[in-house]
Amino acid sequence: MPPFEIDPISAARGKLTYPVIGAVTGKYDGRVSKGQRRKGLTIETQPGAQVVAPFNGQIVFSGPFRGYGHLLIIEHGEGYHSLLAGMALVEGAVGQWLLAGEPVGLMARSQTGKPSLYMELRRNGQAVNPNPWLATEKGKING
């Protein structure tokens, strides 16, 4: 049970926080390689950029994952999870409850270009298009 009252994620369509400030360089369902489609968004950001929780929830996984850097999985309820990958540092531990916009990690500081954060939104284990869920801000491109 969360230590605070949280609205259901189903009521937050169009209101999720972008997990990092940057430019969407890889769109949901875009071609990755022959026969493969992207299941999330890739957001190019600044070295050392702060990553935040896109919605209220509980950390259910935190650790390195298959060359993606640190992976953080946040359970939001109603079968929804967000996956955030590519961070150099994760702030938070499994079991911790988060509020939308709460800092969860930092991107790498690199001299060889800008780091990218990969974000997926899943429902019942299946990737869903995160674009209709993310809040659009004036002057910001919505993937």
Tab-separated table of C-alpha atoms in Angstrom, residues 28 48 97-98 121 126-127:
chain	number	residue	atom	x	y	z
A	28	TYR	CA	7.618	4.506	-30.575
A	48	GLY	CA	24.432	14.670	-16.168
A	97	TRP	CA	7.417	4.735	-3.482
A	98	LEU	CA	7.761	7.689	-5.841
A	121	LEU	CA	5.334	2.215	-20.967
A	126	GLN	CA	2.999	-5.422	-23.408
A	127	ALA	CA	4.541	-2.188	-24.684
